[in-house]
Amino acid sequence: MATINDFKLIDKYSNKYFKYINTDKIISEKEHKRLGFYLLILECITGNPNIDELQSSIIDTEFCSLVYNEHNNDYGIDAVYIDEEQTTIKLFNFKFHEKFSETKGQKENNILDSSKFFMKLNVGLFSDVDTKTRTKMEQIQSRFDSNFTWKTELYLVSNSNIPLSPDNNTLNDFKDNYDLEVKPIVLGDIVSFISDRPYNLSASFIVDTKSVLTYEENPISTQKSYLVKIPLSTLLRITCSNSELRNNESLSDFSILKDAELELGVLYDNVRGYLGNTKFNKNILNTLKEEPSRFFMYNNGITITAQNIIMKPINGKQKYSCEIVGFQVVNGGQTLRTVYEYSKQDFNEEDLATAEVLVRLFKTEFDEELTNNIAEYTNSQNTISSADLKSISNLQVKIDKYLEAENIDYVRKSGEIKYKDKSFIYRISMERLAQIIYSYYGYPDRATNQKSQLFEKYYEDIFNANNIEYDLYINLINLYRTVEDFYEKSKYKSYIQKYLYVIYLKSLYSNKGINECIDIIETTLKKYKKDEDLSDARKLIQRGFKEELYNFAEKIFNS
């Protein structure tokens, strides 16, 4: 269960996120934490670190009033995030408490309040709905009307301690009536999203010699690796938050693990956090409940890197005593979290001792590059987004470190929340930097309409591992910030696609001003396919628009 210090930590993060809100309104300090809390949670759950996109998803009545000075009835839904790649509609109901209470929990009213939004959706008539909410309802309705299968998730989010019970009748009725999945998120869940990297985690365990295979790259290598088969009860113990338990290799009474909490720091280098009740995690749970003896055969196992692995023969060389120092679980985080969920729901000491898992132990010493490679390559076999996979590559780590030295907060990992005492001058996501670079190289259309390919097909064209152009990245980030500021102060509607086209034009005509580039883009938008009912956003992703823009710019700038 979360503590008052966890509550204060989330307050601290929320205050930081308020600084990212784009507004020219004066907002009292009392509201800073609550408004920043929205962005913090949205980034954690959606995995999208682009603040502008997250802010545009918020329709909360009070948020709109304070930030935009607009009236907007949210009908009980505070944010709507549409994930096109996962064909998932994520809806959010936020409840932010000013004071900590150990016993305070979520109420039925939280979910009942959201019913107004779904009732409007069911009717399908939005003419009397305020603009921001109406736009989101229409976007949802268009997805429902499409030929694709869309999943709907409702997140009940609060910084209280106790979630709404999964057995709550109102919650279950809500799921059935509106065909959606309800996911309560409370303080402990939020803290799990923002854990920091620990450098001194250690654990020890004893294993039969028959359950260990050793691999070394060459006979004189110090970087030995091991394949170890251990029971899940041992896995729980060596990854729990209690350091005494982690290092008590002689523990015989495993019932004490029933209330053990996962040491979240062991998952810092894992590509992604817990995904909830996916079909894969449900399969893990079902195997534990129904066929624990076959868990080893059905599961891919866990991969752990450690600064040091000390494997000593004991008991007449029939067993090994193993100590892992400075370790991280870099693959298998879904398995690990699901095992902990099982432990809390249906703790069965016998089944946990019966079910075994394969653990790969890699000794990496202080070789950060090797650690990153192991994390990347062992995860590449799973269904993980290319962006998430590249986020742990050595190339991206190097860019991160360089930009940090320039006071730029570079957000690599999906859902990564960094809090440092130092103040950054700017915050930019890995995906956004890729879009900016690719636009500069001449492809602003691909940068927005083929985002999923930025870290696959076009990755080597964007980021050259043999020639990392740090100074170019800095210059482009500064240019993007300036373009963003120019557009927001102009008479035109501003959004990311337009910014990228300005960068494209500046790459061709570096001597031209940003205002000149903006005028060229806006004029072309008015002329391009003016007889067709196309929004500006749809025009901007078409290759034909880029060609017409280029021809028009050549005519104007070279005349």
Coordinates of C-alpha atoms in Angstrom, one line a residue:
M1 CA 0.0 0.0 0.0
A2 CA 1.3 3.5 -0.9
T3 CA 2.5 5.9 1.8
I4 CA 2.3 9.6 2.5
N5 CA 5.8 9.9 1.0
D6 CA 4.5 8.3 -2.2
F7 CA 1.7 10.9 -2.1
K8 CA 4.2 13.7 -1.8
L9 CA 6.3 12.3 -4.6
I10 CA 3.3 12.3 -7.0
D11 CA 2.6 15.9 -5.9
K12 CA 6.1 16.8 -6.8
Y13 CA 5.9 15.2 -10.3
S14 CA 2.5 16.8 -10.9
N15 CA 3.9 20.3 -10.1
K16 CA 6.6 19.6 -12.6
Y17 CA 4.1 18.6 -15.3
F18 CA 2.1 21.8 -14.8
K19 CA 5.1 23.7 -16.2
Y20 CA 4.6 21.9 -19.5
I21 CA 1.0 23.1 -19.9
N22 CA 0.7 25.5 -22.8
T23 CA -1.4 28.5 -21.6
D24 CA -1.1 32.2 -21.2
K25 CA -3.6 32.3 -18.3
I26 CA -2.6 33.1 -14.8
I27 CA -3.5 30.1 -12.7
S28 CA -3.3 30.0 -8.9
E29 CA -0.6 27.7 -7.4
K30 CA -3.3 25.7 -5.7
E31 CA -4.4 24.4 -9.1
H32 CA -0.9 23.5 -10.4
K33 CA -0.7 20.0 -8.9
R34 CA -4.2 19.0 -10.0
L35 CA -3.7 20.2 -13.6
G36 CA -0.2 18.7 -13.9
F37 CA -1.6 15.5 -12.5
Y38 CA -3.7 15.1 -15.7
L39 CA -0.6 15.3 -18.0
L40 CA 1.4 13.0 -15.7
I41 CA -1.2 10.3 -15.8
L42 CA -1.9 10.6 -19.5
E43 CA 1.8 10.1 -20.3
C44 CA 2.1 7.2 -17.9
I45 CA -0.9 5.3 -19.3
T46 CA -0.8 6.2 -23.0
G47 CA 3.0 6.0 -23.3
N48 CA 2.9 9.2 -25.4
P49 CA 5.5 11.7 -24.2
N50 CA 4.3 14.5 -26.6
I51 CA 2.7 17.0 -24.2
D52 CA 0.9 18.9 -26.9
E53 CA -1.0 15.8 -28.0
L54 CA -1.8 14.9 -24.4
Q55 CA -3.1 18.4 -23.6
S56 CA -5.3 18.3 -26.6
S57 CA -6.9 15.1 -25.3
I58 CA -8.1 16.9 -22.1
I59 CA -11.8 18.1 -22.1
D60 CA -12.2 18.4 -18.3
T61 CA -14.6 21.3 -17.5
E62 CA -12.3 22.9 -14.9
F63 CA -9.2 22.4 -17.0
C64 CA -10.7 24.1 -20.0
S65 CA -11.9 27.0 -17.9
L66 CA -8.6 27.6 -16.2
V67 CA -6.3 26.9 -19.1
Y68 CA -8.3 28.2 -22.1
N69 CA -10.9 30.4 -20.4
E70 CA -13.6 28.3 -22.2
H71 CA -16.7 26.7 -20.9
N72 CA -16.9 23.0 -21.8
N73 CA -19.2 20.4 -20.2
D74 CA -17.2 17.2 -20.1
Y75 CA -20.1 14.9 -19.3
G76 CA -18.0 13.0 -16.7
I77 CA -15.0 12.2 -19.0
D78 CA -12.0 14.3 -18.4
A79 CA -9.8 13.2 -21.3
V80 CA -10.2 11.2 -24.5
Y81 CA -7.1 9.6 -26.1
I82 CA -7.5 7.7 -29.3
D83 CA -4.7 5.2 -30.0
E84 CA -4.8 4.6 -33.8
E85 CA -2.1 1.9 -33.8
Q86 CA -3.7 -0.2 -31.1
T87 CA -7.3 0.7 -32.2
T88 CA -8.1 1.6 -28.7
I89 CA -10.1 4.5 -27.2
K90 CA -8.8 5.4 -23.8
L91 CA -11.2 7.5 -21.6
F92 CA -10.2 9.0 -18.3
N93 CA -12.0 10.1 -15.2
F94 CA -9.7 11.9 -12.8
K95 CA -10.1 12.5 -9.1
F96 CA -7.3 14.5 -7.4
H97 CA -7.1 14.8 -3.6
E98 CA -5.3 17.6 -1.9
K99 CA -4.5 15.5 1.3
F100 CA -3.3 12.0 1.9
S101 CA -5.5 9.4 3.5
E102 CA -4.3 5.9 4.1
T103 CA -7.9 4.5 4.0
K104 CA -9.4 6.7 1.3
G105 CA -10.6 4.8 -1.7
Q106 CA -12.4 5.2 -5.0
K107 CA -16.2 5.6 -4.9
E108 CA -19.0 4.3 -7.1
N109 CA -19.8 7.9 -8.0
N110 CA -16.6 8.1 -10.0
I111 CA -17.9 5.6 -12.5
L112 CA -21.6 6.8 -12.4
D113 CA -20.4 10.3 -13.2
S114 CA -19.0 9.0 -16.5
S115 CA -22.3 7.5 -17.6
K116 CA -23.5 10.8 -18.9
F117 CA -20.8 10.7 -21.6
F118 CA -21.8 7.2 -22.7
M119 CA -25.5 8.0 -22.7
K120 CA -24.8 10.8 -25.2
L121 CA -22.7 8.5 -27.3
N122 CA -25.4 5.9 -27.4
V123 CA -27.9 8.5 -28.6
G124 CA -25.5 9.8 -31.3
L125 CA -26.8 13.4 -31.3
F126 CA -24.1 15.9 -30.3
S127 CA -25.5 19.2 -31.5
D128 CA -26.1 20.6 -28.0
V129 CA -22.7 19.5 -26.7
D130 CA -19.9 22.0 -26.2
T131 CA -17.2 22.1 -28.9
K132 CA -14.3 20.3 -27.3
T133 CA -16.5 17.4 -26.0
R134 CA -18.5 17.3 -29.2
T135 CA -15.3 16.9 -31.3
K136 CA -14.2 14.0 -29.2
M137 CA -17.6 12.3 -29.3
E138 CA -17.6 12.6 -33.1
Q139 CA -14.2 11.2 -33.3
I140 CA -15.2 8.2 -31.2
Q141 CA -18.4 7.7 -33.2
S142 CA -16.5 7.7 -36.5
R143 CA -14.3 4.9 -35.1
F144 CA -17.3 2.9 -34.0
D145 CA -18.9 3.3 -37.5
S146 CA -15.7 2.1 -39.2
N147 CA -15.0 -1.5 -40.3
F148 CA -12.2 -1.9 -37.7
T149 CA -12.7 -3.4 -34.3
W150 CA -12.2 -0.7 -31.6
K151 CA -11.6 -1.5 -27.9
T152 CA -12.8 1.0 -25.3
E153 CA -11.1 1.4 -21.9
L154 CA -12.2 3.6 -19.0
Y155 CA -9.5 4.6 -16.5
L156 CA -10.7 5.6 -13.1
V157 CA -7.7 7.5 -11.8
S158 CA -7.2 9.0 -8.4
N159 CA -4.3 9.7 -6.0
S160 CA -6.2 7.8 -3.3
N161 CA -5.0 4.5 -1.9
I162 CA -7.7 1.9 -2.5
P163 CA -9.1 1.1 -5.9
L164 CA -12.7 0.4 -6.7
S165 CA -13.3 -3.3 -6.0
P166 CA -13.4 -5.5 -9.2
D167 CA -16.5 -7.2 -7.6
N168 CA -18.4 -3.9 -7.4
N169 CA -21.8 -4.5 -9.0
T170 CA -22.0 -1.0 -10.5
L171 CA -18.6 -1.4 -12.1
N172 CA -19.6 -4.8 -13.7
D173 CA -22.9 -3.4 -14.9
F174 CA -21.1 -0.5 -16.4
K175 CA -18.8 -2.9 -18.3
D176 CA -21.7 -4.9 -19.7
N177 CA -23.9 -2.0 -20.6
Y178 CA -21.3 0.0 -22.5
D179 CA -19.0 -2.7 -23.8
L180 CA -15.8 -1.4 -22.2
E181 CA -13.0 -2.4 -19.8
V182 CA -12.8 -0.4 -16.6
K183 CA -9.3 0.0 -15.1
P184 CA -9.0 1.6 -11.7
I185 CA -5.7 3.4 -11.1
V186 CA -4.6 4.5 -7.7
L187 CA -1.6 5.9 -5.9
G188 CA 0.4 2.7 -5.8
D189 CA -0.1 2.2 -9.5
I190 CA 1.1 5.7 -10.3
V191 CA 4.2 5.3 -8.2
S192 CA 5.0 2.2 -10.1
F193 CA 5.1 4.2 -13.4
I194 CA 7.8 6.6 -12.2
S195 CA 10.4 4.4 -10.4
D196 CA 14.0 5.5 -10.6
R197 CA 16.9 3.4 -11.6
P198 CA 18.6 1.8 -8.5
Y199 CA 22.3 0.9 -8.9
N200 CA 22.8 -1.4 -5.9
L201 CA 20.1 -3.9 -5.9
S202 CA 21.3 -7.4 -4.8
A203 CA 19.7 -10.8 -4.2
S204 CA 20.8 -14.4 -3.5
F205 CA 19.4 -17.8 -4.0
I206 CA 20.3 -21.5 -3.9
V207 CA 19.8 -23.8 -6.8
D208 CA 20.6 -27.4 -7.7
T209 CA 23.6 -27.8 -10.0
K210 CA 21.4 -29.8 -12.4
S211 CA 19.3 -26.6 -12.9
V212 CA 22.3 -24.5 -14.1
L213 CA 24.0 -24.2 -17.5
T214 CA 27.0 -21.9 -17.8
Y215 CA 28.1 -20.0 -20.9
E216 CA 31.2 -17.9 -21.4
E217 CA 32.3 -16.1 -24.6
N218 CA 35.8 -17.4 -24.3
P219 CA 37.8 -19.3 -21.7
I220 CA 39.4 -16.2 -20.1
S221 CA 36.3 -14.0 -20.2
T222 CA 35.0 -12.6 -16.9
Q223 CA 31.6 -12.1 -18.3
K224 CA 30.0 -15.5 -17.6
S225 CA 26.3 -16.1 -18.2
Y226 CA 24.0 -18.6 -16.8
L227 CA 20.7 -20.3 -17.6
V228 CA 19.0 -21.1 -14.3
K229 CA 15.7 -22.9 -13.6
I230 CA 14.1 -21.6 -10.3
P231 CA 10.7 -21.9 -8.7
L232 CA 8.4 -18.8 -8.8
S233 CA 8.6 -18.6 -5.0
T234 CA 12.3 -17.8 -5.4
L235 CA 11.6 -15.4 -8.2
L236 CA 9.2 -13.5 -6.0
R237 CA 11.6 -13.4 -3.1
I238 CA 14.6 -12.1 -5.1
T239 CA 12.6 -9.3 -6.8
C240 CA 10.6 -8.1 -3.8
S241 CA 11.1 -4.7 -2.2
N242 CA 12.3 -6.2 1.1
S243 CA 16.2 -6.3 0.9
E244 CA 16.4 -8.7 3.8
L245 CA 14.1 -11.2 2.0
R246 CA 15.9 -10.8 -1.3
N247 CA 19.2 -11.8 0.3
N248 CA 17.8 -14.6 2.6
E249 CA 18.7 -17.6 0.4
S250 CA 17.8 -20.0 3.2
L251 CA 14.2 -18.8 3.6
S252 CA 11.9 -21.9 4.0
D253 CA 8.6 -20.3 5.0
F254 CA 7.4 -18.7 1.8
S255 CA 4.0 -17.7 3.2
I256 CA 5.7 -14.4 4.2
L257 CA 5.8 -13.6 0.4
K258 CA 2.0 -13.3 0.3
D259 CA 2.1 -9.6 1.1
A260 CA 5.4 -8.9 -0.7
E261 CA 5.7 -6.0 -3.0
L262 CA 7.6 -5.9 -6.2
E263 CA 10.8 -3.8 -6.1
L264 CA 9.9 -1.6 -9.0
G265 CA 13.5 -0.5 -9.5
V266 CA 14.4 -4.0 -11.0
L267 CA 12.2 -3.1 -14.0
Y268 CA 13.8 0.3 -14.8
D269 CA 15.6 -1.1 -17.9
N270 CA 12.5 -3.1 -19.0
V271 CA 11.1 -1.8 -22.3
R272 CA 7.5 -1.3 -21.1
G273 CA 5.5 -1.4 -18.0
Y274 CA 2.7 -3.7 -17.0
L275 CA 0.0 -3.8 -19.7
G276 CA -2.8 -5.0 -17.5
N277 CA -5.1 -7.9 -18.4
T278 CA -3.9 -8.6 -21.9
K279 CA -4.5 -12.1 -23.3
F280 CA -0.8 -12.9 -22.7
N281 CA -1.0 -12.0 -19.1
K282 CA -4.3 -13.8 -18.7
N283 CA -2.6 -16.9 -20.1
I284 CA 0.1 -16.6 -17.5
L285 CA -2.4 -16.4 -14.7
N286 CA -4.4 -19.3 -16.0
T287 CA -1.3 -21.5 -16.2
L288 CA -0.5 -20.7 -12.6
K289 CA -3.9 -21.5 -11.4
E290 CA -4.6 -24.6 -13.5
E291 CA -1.2 -26.1 -14.6
P292 CA 1.6 -24.8 -12.4
S293 CA 3.8 -27.7 -13.2
R294 CA 3.8 -26.8 -16.9
F295 CA 4.5 -23.1 -16.4
F296 CA 8.2 -23.7 -17.4
M297 CA 7.1 -25.1 -20.8
Y298 CA 4.6 -22.4 -21.6
N299 CA 6.7 -19.3 -20.6
N300 CA 9.6 -17.6 -22.4
G301 CA 11.3 -16.8 -19.1
I302 CA 13.1 -13.9 -17.5
T303 CA 16.3 -12.1 -18.6
I304 CA 18.4 -10.4 -15.9
T305 CA 21.6 -8.4 -16.3
A306 CA 23.9 -7.9 -13.3
Q307 CA 27.1 -6.0 -12.6
N308 CA 28.3 -9.1 -10.9
I309 CA 27.2 -12.7 -10.6
I310 CA 28.9 -14.8 -7.8
M311 CA 28.2 -18.5 -8.3
K312 CA 29.7 -20.8 -5.6
P313 CA 29.4 -24.6 -5.2
I314 CA 28.1 -25.7 -1.8
N315 CA 26.8 -28.9 -0.1
G316 CA 29.3 -31.2 -1.7
K317 CA 29.0 -29.4 -5.0
Q318 CA 25.4 -30.6 -5.3
K319 CA 24.1 -27.0 -5.2
Y320 CA 25.1 -23.5 -6.1
S321 CA 24.8 -20.4 -4.0
C322 CA 24.2 -17.5 -6.4
E323 CA 24.5 -13.8 -5.6
I324 CA 23.5 -11.2 -8.2
V325 CA 24.7 -7.6 -7.6
G326 CA 23.4 -4.5 -9.3
F327 CA 20.8 -6.4 -11.3
Q328 CA 17.9 -5.5 -13.6
V329 CA 15.1 -7.5 -15.2
V330 CA 15.4 -6.4 -18.8
N331 CA 13.0 -8.9 -20.3
G332 CA 10.0 -10.7 -18.8
G333 CA 8.6 -7.8 -16.9
Q334 CA 5.1 -8.8 -17.9
T335 CA 5.6 -12.3 -16.5
L336 CA 7.1 -10.9 -13.3
R337 CA 4.2 -8.4 -12.6
T338 CA 1.6 -11.1 -13.4
V339 CA 3.2 -13.5 -11.0
Y340 CA 2.9 -10.8 -8.3
E341 CA -0.7 -10.2 -9.2
Y342 CA -1.4 -13.9 -8.8
S343 CA 0.4 -13.9 -5.5
K344 CA -1.9 -11.2 -4.2
Q345 CA -5.1 -12.7 -5.6
D346 CA -4.7 -16.4 -5.2
F347 CA -1.5 -17.0 -3.1
N348 CA -0.8 -20.7 -3.1
E349 CA 2.7 -21.6 -1.7
E350 CA 2.6 -25.1 -3.2
D351 CA 1.8 -23.9 -6.7
L352 CA 4.4 -21.1 -6.5
A353 CA 7.0 -23.7 -5.5
T354 CA 5.9 -26.1 -8.2
A355 CA 5.8 -23.6 -11.1
E356 CA 9.3 -23.0 -12.4
V357 CA 10.7 -20.4 -14.7
L358 CA 13.9 -20.1 -16.9
V359 CA 16.1 -17.2 -15.9
R360 CA 18.9 -16.0 -18.1
L361 CA 21.6 -14.3 -16.1
F362 CA 24.1 -12.1 -17.9
K363 CA 27.1 -10.6 -16.1
T364 CA 27.7 -7.2 -17.7
E365 CA 29.9 -5.7 -15.1
F366 CA 29.8 -1.9 -15.7
D367 CA 29.4 -2.2 -19.5
E368 CA 26.3 -0.1 -20.1
E369 CA 26.5 -0.7 -23.9
L370 CA 26.4 -4.5 -23.4
T371 CA 23.5 -4.1 -21.0
N372 CA 21.6 -2.0 -23.5
N373 CA 22.3 -4.5 -26.3
I374 CA 21.0 -7.4 -24.2
A375 CA 17.9 -5.5 -23.4
E376 CA 17.3 -4.6 -27.0
Y377 CA 18.0 -8.0 -28.6
T378 CA 16.2 -10.1 -26.1
N379 CA 13.1 -7.9 -26.4
S380 CA 13.2 -7.9 -30.2
Q381 CA 11.5 -11.3 -30.4
N382 CA 8.3 -10.0 -28.7
T383 CA 5.5 -7.8 -30.0
I384 CA 6.9 -4.5 -28.8
S385 CA 6.7 -1.3 -30.8
S386 CA 9.8 -0.4 -32.8
A387 CA 10.0 2.9 -31.0
D388 CA 10.0 1.3 -27.6
L389 CA 12.7 -1.2 -28.8
K390 CA 14.9 1.5 -30.2
S391 CA 14.5 3.6 -27.0
I392 CA 17.0 1.3 -25.2
S393 CA 19.5 1.2 -28.0
N394 CA 23.0 2.6 -27.4
L395 CA 22.5 5.2 -30.1
Q396 CA 19.4 6.7 -28.4
V397 CA 21.1 6.5 -25.0
K398 CA 24.0 8.6 -26.4
I399 CA 21.6 11.2 -27.9
D400 CA 19.8 11.3 -24.5
K401 CA 23.1 12.0 -22.6
Y402 CA 24.2 14.7 -25.1
L403 CA 20.9 16.5 -25.0
E404 CA 20.8 16.3 -21.2
A405 CA 24.2 18.1 -21.2
E406 CA 22.5 20.8 -23.2
N407 CA 19.7 21.1 -20.7
I408 CA 17.2 19.3 -23.0
D409 CA 15.0 16.6 -21.5
Y410 CA 14.9 13.8 -24.1
V411 CA 12.1 11.4 -23.5
R412 CA 13.2 8.0 -25.0
K413 CA 11.1 5.4 -23.4
S414 CA 7.4 4.9 -23.7
G415 CA 5.9 6.2 -20.5
E416 CA 9.3 7.3 -19.1
I417 CA 9.0 9.9 -16.4
K418 CA 12.2 11.6 -15.5
Y419 CA 12.5 13.9 -12.5
K420 CA 15.7 15.7 -11.9
D421 CA 16.6 18.6 -9.6
K422 CA 18.0 20.5 -12.5
S423 CA 15.7 22.6 -14.7
F424 CA 15.6 21.7 -18.4
I425 CA 15.0 24.4 -21.0
Y426 CA 12.9 22.1 -23.2
R427 CA 11.4 18.7 -23.3
I428 CA 11.2 16.6 -26.5
S429 CA 10.2 13.1 -27.2
M430 CA 12.3 10.6 -29.3
E431 CA 9.4 10.3 -31.8
R432 CA 9.1 14.1 -32.2
L433 CA 12.9 14.5 -32.8
A434 CA 12.7 11.7 -35.4
Q435 CA 9.8 13.6 -37.1
I436 CA 11.8 16.9 -37.1
I437 CA 14.9 15.3 -38.5
Y438 CA 13.0 13.4 -41.2
S439 CA 11.2 16.6 -42.2
Y440 CA 14.5 18.4 -42.4
Y441 CA 15.7 15.7 -44.7
G442 CA 12.8 16.3 -47.0
Y443 CA 9.9 14.1 -45.8
P444 CA 7.4 16.1 -43.7
D445 CA 4.6 14.1 -45.3
R446 CA 6.1 10.7 -44.2
A447 CA 7.0 12.1 -40.8
T448 CA 3.3 12.4 -39.9
N449 CA 1.4 9.9 -42.1
Q450 CA 3.9 7.0 -41.6
K451 CA 4.9 7.5 -38.0
S452 CA 5.0 3.8 -37.3
Q453 CA 7.8 3.5 -39.9
L454 CA 10.1 6.1 -38.4
F455 CA 11.7 3.5 -36.2
E456 CA 11.5 0.7 -38.7
K457 CA 11.9 1.4 -42.4
Y458 CA 13.3 4.9 -42.2
Y459 CA 15.2 4.6 -38.9
E460 CA 18.7 4.3 -40.5
D461 CA 17.9 7.3 -42.8
I462 CA 17.0 9.4 -39.8
F463 CA 19.6 8.4 -37.2
N464 CA 23.0 7.5 -38.6
A465 CA 24.7 5.4 -35.9
N466 CA 28.1 6.0 -37.4
N467 CA 27.7 9.7 -37.6
I468 CA 25.5 11.1 -34.9
E469 CA 24.9 14.8 -35.8
Y470 CA 24.5 16.2 -32.3
D471 CA 24.9 19.8 -33.3
L472 CA 22.3 19.4 -36.1
Y473 CA 19.9 17.9 -33.5
I474 CA 20.4 20.8 -31.2
N475 CA 19.9 23.3 -34.0
L476 CA 16.7 21.6 -35.2
I477 CA 15.2 21.4 -31.8
N478 CA 15.8 25.1 -31.3
L479 CA 14.4 25.8 -34.7
Y480 CA 11.3 23.7 -33.9
R481 CA 10.8 25.7 -30.6
T482 CA 11.0 29.0 -32.5
V483 CA 8.6 27.8 -35.2
E484 CA 6.1 26.6 -32.6
D485 CA 6.3 30.0 -30.9
F486 CA 5.9 31.9 -34.3
Y487 CA 2.8 29.8 -35.3
E488 CA 1.1 30.1 -31.9
K489 CA 1.4 33.9 -32.2
S490 CA 0.2 34.0 -35.8
K491 CA -3.3 34.4 -37.0
Y492 CA -3.3 30.8 -38.2
K493 CA -4.3 27.6 -36.5
S494 CA -1.2 25.8 -35.3
Y495 CA -0.3 22.2 -35.0
I496 CA 2.6 19.8 -35.4
Q497 CA 2.2 19.0 -39.1
K498 CA 2.6 22.7 -40.0
Y499 CA 5.7 23.1 -37.8
L500 CA 7.3 20.2 -39.7
Y501 CA 6.6 21.8 -43.0
V502 CA 8.2 25.0 -41.9
I503 CA 11.3 23.0 -41.0
Y504 CA 11.2 21.4 -44.4
L505 CA 11.1 24.8 -46.2
K506 CA 13.8 26.1 -44.0
S507 CA 16.0 23.2 -45.0
L508 CA 15.6 24.3 -48.6
Y509 CA 15.6 28.1 -48.1
S510 CA 17.7 28.7 -45.0
N511 CA 17.9 32.5 -45.8
K512 CA 14.1 32.9 -45.7
G513 CA 12.2 33.9 -42.5
I514 CA 9.9 31.7 -40.6
N515 CA 7.0 34.1 -41.2
E516 CA 7.6 33.8 -45.0
C517 CA 7.5 30.0 -44.8
I518 CA 4.3 30.1 -42.8
D519 CA 2.6 32.3 -45.4
I520 CA 3.7 30.0 -48.2
I521 CA 2.2 27.0 -46.3
E522 CA -1.1 28.7 -45.5
T523 CA -1.5 30.0 -49.1
T524 CA -0.8 26.5 -50.5
L525 CA -3.3 25.0 -48.1
K526 CA -6.0 27.3 -49.4
K527 CA -5.3 26.4 -53.0
Y528 CA -4.6 22.7 -52.8
K529 CA -7.7 20.6 -53.8
K530 CA -9.9 23.5 -52.8
D531 CA -12.9 21.9 -54.5
E532 CA -12.6 18.8 -52.3
D533 CA -13.9 18.6 -48.7
L534 CA -10.5 18.0 -47.1
S535 CA -9.3 19.3 -43.8
D536 CA -5.9 21.0 -43.6
A537 CA -4.7 18.1 -41.6
R538 CA -5.6 15.6 -44.3
K539 CA -4.0 17.8 -47.0
L540 CA -0.7 18.0 -45.1
I541 CA -0.1 14.3 -45.1
Q542 CA -0.5 13.9 -48.8
R543 CA 2.6 13.7 -51.0
G544 CA 0.8 15.9 -53.6
F545 CA 0.6 18.7 -51.1
K546 CA 4.3 18.6 -50.6
E547 CA 4.9 18.8 -54.3
E548 CA 2.6 21.7 -54.8
L549 CA 4.2 23.5 -51.8
Y550 CA 7.6 23.0 -53.3
N551 CA 6.6 24.3 -56.7
F552 CA 4.9 27.4 -55.1
A553 CA 7.9 28.1 -52.9
E554 CA 10.3 27.8 -55.8
K555 CA 8.2 30.3 -57.7
I556 CA 7.9 32.8 -54.9
F557 CA 11.4 32.5 -53.3
N558 CA 13.3 32.4 -56.5
S559 CA 11.4 35.1 -58.4

